[in-house]
Coordinates of C-alpha atoms and ligand atoms in Angstrom, one line a residue:
X542 CA 5.1 3.6 16.8
X543 CA 5.2 0.0 15.8
X544 CA 8.5 -1.6 16.1
X545 CA 10.3 -1.9 12.7
X546 CA 11.9 -5.3 12.5
X547 CA 15.1 -5.6 10.5
X548 CA 15.2 -9.1 9.2
X549 CA 17.0 -10.2 6.1
X550 CA 16.0 -13.5 4.5
X551 CA 16.1 -14.1 0.8
X552 CA 14.1 -17.4 0.8
X553 CA 10.6 -17.4 -0.5
X554 CA 7.7 -19.5 0.9
X555 CA 4.3 -20.6 -0.3
X556 CA 1.3 -19.8 1.9
X557 CA 1.1 -23.3 3.0
X558 CA 4.7 -23.3 4.1
X559 CA 4.2 -20.3 6.1
X560 CA 1.2 -21.6 7.9
X561 CA 3.0 -24.8 8.6
X562 CA 6.1 -22.8 9.9
X563 CA 4.0 -20.6 12.2
X564 CA 1.9 -23.5 13.4
X565 CA 4.9 -25.5 14.2
X566 CA 6.0 -23.3 17.1
X567 CA 2.9 -21.2 17.7
X568 CA 2.5 -17.4 17.5
X569 CA 3.4 -15.3 20.4
X570 CA 4.8 -11.8 19.8
X571 CA 5.9 -11.3 23.4
X572 CA 8.2 -14.3 23.1
X573 CA 11.3 -13.3 21.1
X574 CA 12.0 -16.7 19.5
X575 CA 8.2 -16.9 18.4
X576 CA 8.2 -13.3 17.2
X577 CA 11.4 -14.0 15.2
X578 CA 9.9 -17.0 13.6
X579 CA 6.6 -15.2 12.7
X580 CA 8.5 -12.4 11.2
X581 CA 10.8 -14.7 9.2
X582 CA 7.8 -16.6 7.7
X583 CA 6.2 -13.4 6.9
X584 CA 9.2 -12.1 5.3
X585 CA 9.5 -15.3 3.2
X586 CA 5.8 -15.2 2.3
X587 CA 6.4 -11.6 1.2
X588 CA 9.4 -12.7 -1.0
X589 CA 6.8 -14.8 -3.0
X590 CA 5.5 -12.4 -5.4
X591 CA 3.2 -14.9 -7.1
X592 CA 1.0 -16.4 -4.5
X593 CA -1.5 -13.5 -3.9
X594 CA -2.2 -12.8 -7.5
X595 CA -2.8 -16.5 -8.2
X596 CA -5.1 -16.7 -5.2
X597 CA -7.0 -13.8 -6.2
X598 CA -7.5 -14.9 -9.8
X599 CA -8.5 -18.4 -8.6
X600 CA -10.9 -16.8 -6.2
X601 CA -12.3 -14.6 -9.0
X602 CA -12.6 -17.6 -11.4
X603 CA -14.0 -20.3 -9.0
X604 CA -15.6 -18.7 -6.1
X605 CA -17.4 -15.7 -7.4
X606 CA -20.9 -17.0 -6.2
X607 CA -19.8 -17.9 -2.6
X608 CA -21.0 -15.6 0.2
X609 CA -18.0 -14.4 2.1
X610 CA -19.8 -14.7 5.6
X611 CA -16.9 -16.3 7.4
X612 CA -15.2 -13.1 8.6
X613 CA -16.5 -9.5 9.8
X614 CA -14.1 -8.0 7.1
X615 CA -15.1 -6.2 4.1
X616 CA -13.7 -6.6 0.6
X617 CA -10.5 -4.5 1.7
X618 CA -9.3 -7.7 3.4
X619 CA -8.4 -11.0 1.8
X620 CA -8.5 -13.8 4.5
X621 CA -5.4 -15.9 3.4
X622 CA -5.2 -18.3 6.3
X623 CA -8.4 -18.4 8.5
X624 CA -8.0 -18.5 12.4
X625 CA -5.9 -21.6 13.1
X626 CA -4.6 -22.1 16.7
X627 CA -3.7 -18.5 17.8
X628 CA -3.1 -16.8 14.5
X629 CA -4.5 -16.0 11.0
X630 CA -3.0 -14.4 8.0
X631 CA -4.8 -11.8 5.9
X632 CA -3.9 -9.4 3.0
X633 CA -5.2 -5.7 3.0
X634 CA -5.8 -3.7 0.0
X635 CA -5.0 0.0 0.3
X636 CA -6.5 2.1 -2.6
X637 CA -5.1 5.5 -3.6
X638 CA -7.2 8.5 -4.3
X639 CA -7.0 7.6 -8.0
X640 CA -8.9 4.4 -7.3
X641 CA -12.6 4.4 -8.3
X642 CA -13.6 2.3 -5.2
X643 CA -12.1 5.1 -2.9
X644 CA -13.8 7.9 -4.8
X645 CA -17.2 5.9 -4.8
X646 CA -17.1 4.6 -1.3
X647 CA -15.1 7.2 0.6
X648 CA -12.2 7.0 2.8
X649 CA -14.1 5.7 5.9
X650 CA -14.9 2.6 4.0
X651 CA -11.2 1.9 4.0
X652 CA -10.5 3.1 7.6
X653 CA -8.6 6.0 6.2
X654 CA -8.5 9.0 8.7
X655 CA -9.7 7.1 11.6
X656 CA -7.4 7.3 14.7
X657 CA -7.4 3.9 16.5
X658 CA -5.5 1.4 18.5
X659 CA -5.7 -2.5 18.2
X660 CA -6.9 -4.9 20.7
X661 CA -4.5 -7.4 19.2
X662 CA -0.8 -7.4 18.3
X663 CA 0.1 -8.2 14.6
X664 CA 3.0 -8.3 12.3
X665 CA 2.6 -6.3 9.1
X666 CA 4.7 -6.3 5.9
X667 CA 4.5 -4.1 2.9
X668 CA 3.9 -6.5 0.1
X669 CA 3.0 -4.4 -2.9
X670 CA 3.2 -0.7 -3.8
X671 CA 4.3 2.4 -2.0
X672 CA 2.3 1.6 1.1
X673 CA -0.4 3.4 3.1
X674 CA 0.5 6.4 5.0
X675 CA 0.2 6.7 8.8
X676 CA 0.4 9.3 11.4
X677 CA 1.6 7.3 14.5
X678 CA 0.9 8.0 18.1
X679 CA 1.4 6.1 21.3
X680 CA -0.6 6.1 24.4
X681 CA -0.7 4.5 27.9
X682 CA -3.7 2.1 27.9
X683 CA -3.6 1.7 31.6
X684 CA -4.4 5.4 32.2
X685 CA -8.0 5.2 30.5
X686 CA -11.1 3.4 31.2
X687 CA -12.6 3.9 27.7
X688 CA -15.3 6.5 28.3
X689 CA -16.4 8.8 25.5
X690 CA -14.4 12.1 25.6
X691 CA -12.2 10.8 28.3
X692 CA -8.8 12.8 28.2
X693 CA -5.7 10.7 27.2
X694 CA -2.7 12.9 28.5
X695 CA -0.2 10.4 27.3
X696 CA -1.3 10.3 23.8
X697 CA 1.6 11.7 21.8
X698 CA 2.5 12.0 18.1
X699 CA 5.5 10.0 17.1
X700 CA 6.0 10.4 13.2
X701 CA 4.2 10.2 9.9
X702 CA 5.5 7.4 7.7
X703 CA 4.4 4.8 5.1
X704 CA 4.5 1.0 5.0
X705 CA 6.8 0.7 2.2
X706 CA 7.3 -2.5 0.2
X707 CA 9.4 -4.8 2.4
X708 CA 8.9 -2.9 5.7
X709 CA 8.2 -5.2 8.4
X710 CA 6.5 -4.0 11.6
X711 CA 5.1 -5.0 14.9
X712 CA 2.0 -3.3 16.0
X713 CA 1.6 -3.6 19.7
X714 CA -1.8 -4.1 21.1
X715 CA -3.2 -1.2 23.3
X716 CA 0.0 1.0 22.7
X717 CA 0.3 1.9 19.0
X718 CA -2.4 4.4 17.7
X719 CA -2.5 5.3 14.0
X720 CA -4.6 7.3 11.7
X721 CA -4.0 5.9 8.1
X722 CA -4.0 7.8 4.9
X723 CA -4.4 6.7 1.3
X724 CA -1.5 5.1 -0.5
X725 CA 0.1 7.1 -3.4
X726 CA -0.9 4.3 -5.5
X727 CA -2.7 0.8 -4.9
X728 CA -0.8 -1.0 -2.3
X729 CA -1.1 -4.4 -0.4
X730 CA 0.1 -5.3 3.0
X731 CA 0.2 -8.8 4.6
X732 CA -0.6 -9.4 8.4
X733 CA -0.1 -12.1 10.7
X734 CA -2.6 -11.5 13.4
X735 CA -2.1 -13.0 17.0
X736 CA -5.4 -14.1 18.4
X737 CA -6.3 -15.0 22.1
X738 CA -9.5 -16.1 23.7
X739 CA -9.8 -13.0 25.7
X740 CA -9.3 -10.7 22.7
X741 CA -13.0 -10.2 22.2
X742 CA -13.3 -8.7 25.6
X743 CA -10.5 -6.3 25.2
X744 CA -11.3 -3.0 24.0
X745 CA -10.2 -1.1 20.8
X746 CA -10.6 2.7 20.9
X747 CA -11.2 5.4 18.4
X748 CA -9.4 8.7 19.4
X749 CA -10.1 12.4 18.8
X750 CA -6.5 13.6 18.1
X751 CA -7.3 17.2 18.3
X752 CA -8.8 17.0 21.9
X753 CA -6.6 14.1 22.9
X754 CA -9.7 12.1 24.1
X755 CA -11.1 8.8 23.6
X756 CA -13.6 8.9 20.8
X757 CA -15.4 5.7 21.5
X758 CA -15.0 2.0 22.0
X759 CA -15.1 0.4 18.5
X760 CA -14.7 -3.2 19.5
X761 CA -18.3 -4.0 20.5
X762 CA -19.2 -7.7 20.3
X763 CA -22.3 -9.7 19.7
X764 CA -22.9 -10.5 23.3
X765 CA -23.8 -6.8 24.0
X766 CA -26.3 -6.9 21.2
X767 CA -27.8 -10.1 22.4
X768 CA -28.0 -8.8 25.9
X769 CA -30.0 -5.7 24.7
X770 CA -32.3 -7.8 22.7
X771 CA -33.0 -10.2 25.5
X772 CA -33.7 -7.3 28.0
X773 CA -35.7 -5.6 25.5
X774 CA -38.0 -8.6 25.2
X775 CA -38.5 -8.3 29.0
X776 CA -38.2 -11.9 30.3
X777 CA -37.3 -12.2 34.0
X778 CA -34.3 -14.3 33.4
X779 CA -32.8 -11.7 30.9
X780 CA -33.4 -8.9 33.5
X781 CA -31.7 -11.1 36.2
X782 CA -28.7 -11.8 34.1
X783 CA -28.4 -8.1 33.1
X784 CA -28.5 -7.1 36.7
X785 CA -25.8 -9.8 37.6
X786 CA -23.5 -8.9 34.6
X787 CA -24.1 -5.3 35.3
X788 CA -22.4 -5.6 38.6
X789 CA -19.9 -8.5 38.2
X790 CA -19.0 -9.1 34.4
X791 CA -15.2 -9.1 33.9
X792 CA -15.7 -6.7 31.0
X793 CA -16.5 -3.0 31.7
X794 CA -17.9 -2.8 28.3
X795 CA -20.4 -5.7 28.9
X796 CA -21.4 -4.2 32.2
X797 CA -22.1 -0.8 30.4
X798 CA -24.2 -2.7 27.8
X799 CA -26.2 -4.2 30.6
X800 CA -27.0 -0.8 32.2
X801 CA -27.8 0.7 28.9
X802 CA -30.3 -2.2 28.4
X803 CA -31.9 -1.7 31.8
X804 CA -32.0 1.9 31.5
X805 CA -33.7 1.4 28.1
X806 CA -36.5 -0.4 29.9
X807 CA -37.3 2.6 32.1
X808 CA -40.5 4.3 31.1
X809 CA -39.6 7.9 31.9
X810 CA -36.7 10.1 32.6
X811 CA -36.8 9.7 36.5
X812 CA -36.8 6.1 36.4
X813 CA -34.0 6.1 33.8
X814 CA -32.0 8.4 36.1
X815 CA -32.5 6.1 39.0
X816 CA -31.0 3.2 36.9
X817 CA -28.0 5.5 36.0
X818 CA -27.7 6.4 39.8
X819 CA -27.3 2.9 40.7
X820 CA -24.9 2.1 37.7
X821 CA -22.7 5.1 39.1
X822 CA -22.2 3.2 42.2
X823 CA -21.8 -0.3 40.8
X824 CA -17.9 -0.5 41.0
X825 CA -16.7 0.1 37.4
X826 CA -14.8 3.4 36.4
X827 CA -16.1 3.1 32.8
X828 CA -19.6 2.7 33.8
X829 CA -19.4 5.5 36.4
X830 CA -18.1 7.9 33.8
X831 CA -20.8 6.9 31.3
X832 CA -23.5 7.0 33.9
X833 CA -22.6 10.5 34.8
X834 CA -22.6 11.5 31.1
X835 CA -25.9 9.8 30.5
X836 CA -27.5 11.6 33.5
X837 CA -26.3 14.9 32.3
X838 CA -27.8 14.1 28.8
X839 CA -31.1 13.2 30.5
X840 CA -31.6 16.6 32.0
X841 CA -29.7 18.8 29.5
Ligands
FE2_1999 FE1 -5.0 -0.2 12.3

């Protein structure tokens, strides 16, 4: 499960001070000194019980007509410090079952009950309220390729616990899995997210806990959609690029998207099967597994 960090620091920091303190040495959770620095600034920011309320009131008063289009997050997430160097800071709101928004929108709108890992490491701190509940698991990222229904023998339950106020934890990318459940009453957590240039190409999975299988890759990016559109429009260059990416792109997810796009252009089941036969032999374990499944579906 995420590593609990015992760090006592009574100082309180403003958001600007925390950002400056993080930027001064950079964020890298694999480096013990930078991890300690980031944890310390998150602790200090968490000790400041005024800043988030002030920020939310100011946003409501002054920015209510602005479109919030600069992140892919929904209203559950408040971006506190946008991506800057290799980190950003956010606050997450965790409604309880007593909250109207949860009853109206359902738990899936708040990622409740969705077992998942993360394709990034991040620090989290219980800031307000009793904290969301989580069932924590761990698995070995290296043993899977990310195909749907792929067995994950290493997936194992660790414990159920909640992110109580003041609890500070490091979620480890591609290792910690959790299924979250509603907080007992409205809660807020603060996160420092570590970002890297490669992150968009690293996969995040949804899991089927009962079957101990991969559910699906949930971290699709815009490049896959653009490829599908370009191939669908039928241009020679798009088809050529899809063929090359299908065989050589560093991301298996992108390779699969290319094969999907190419198969989508086939006009009948036999020619679609021919595309997936080529895909099976293209040198990617993910593509081979998905190609086999697609072929089975074709003739089911
Ligand atoms: Fe999560």
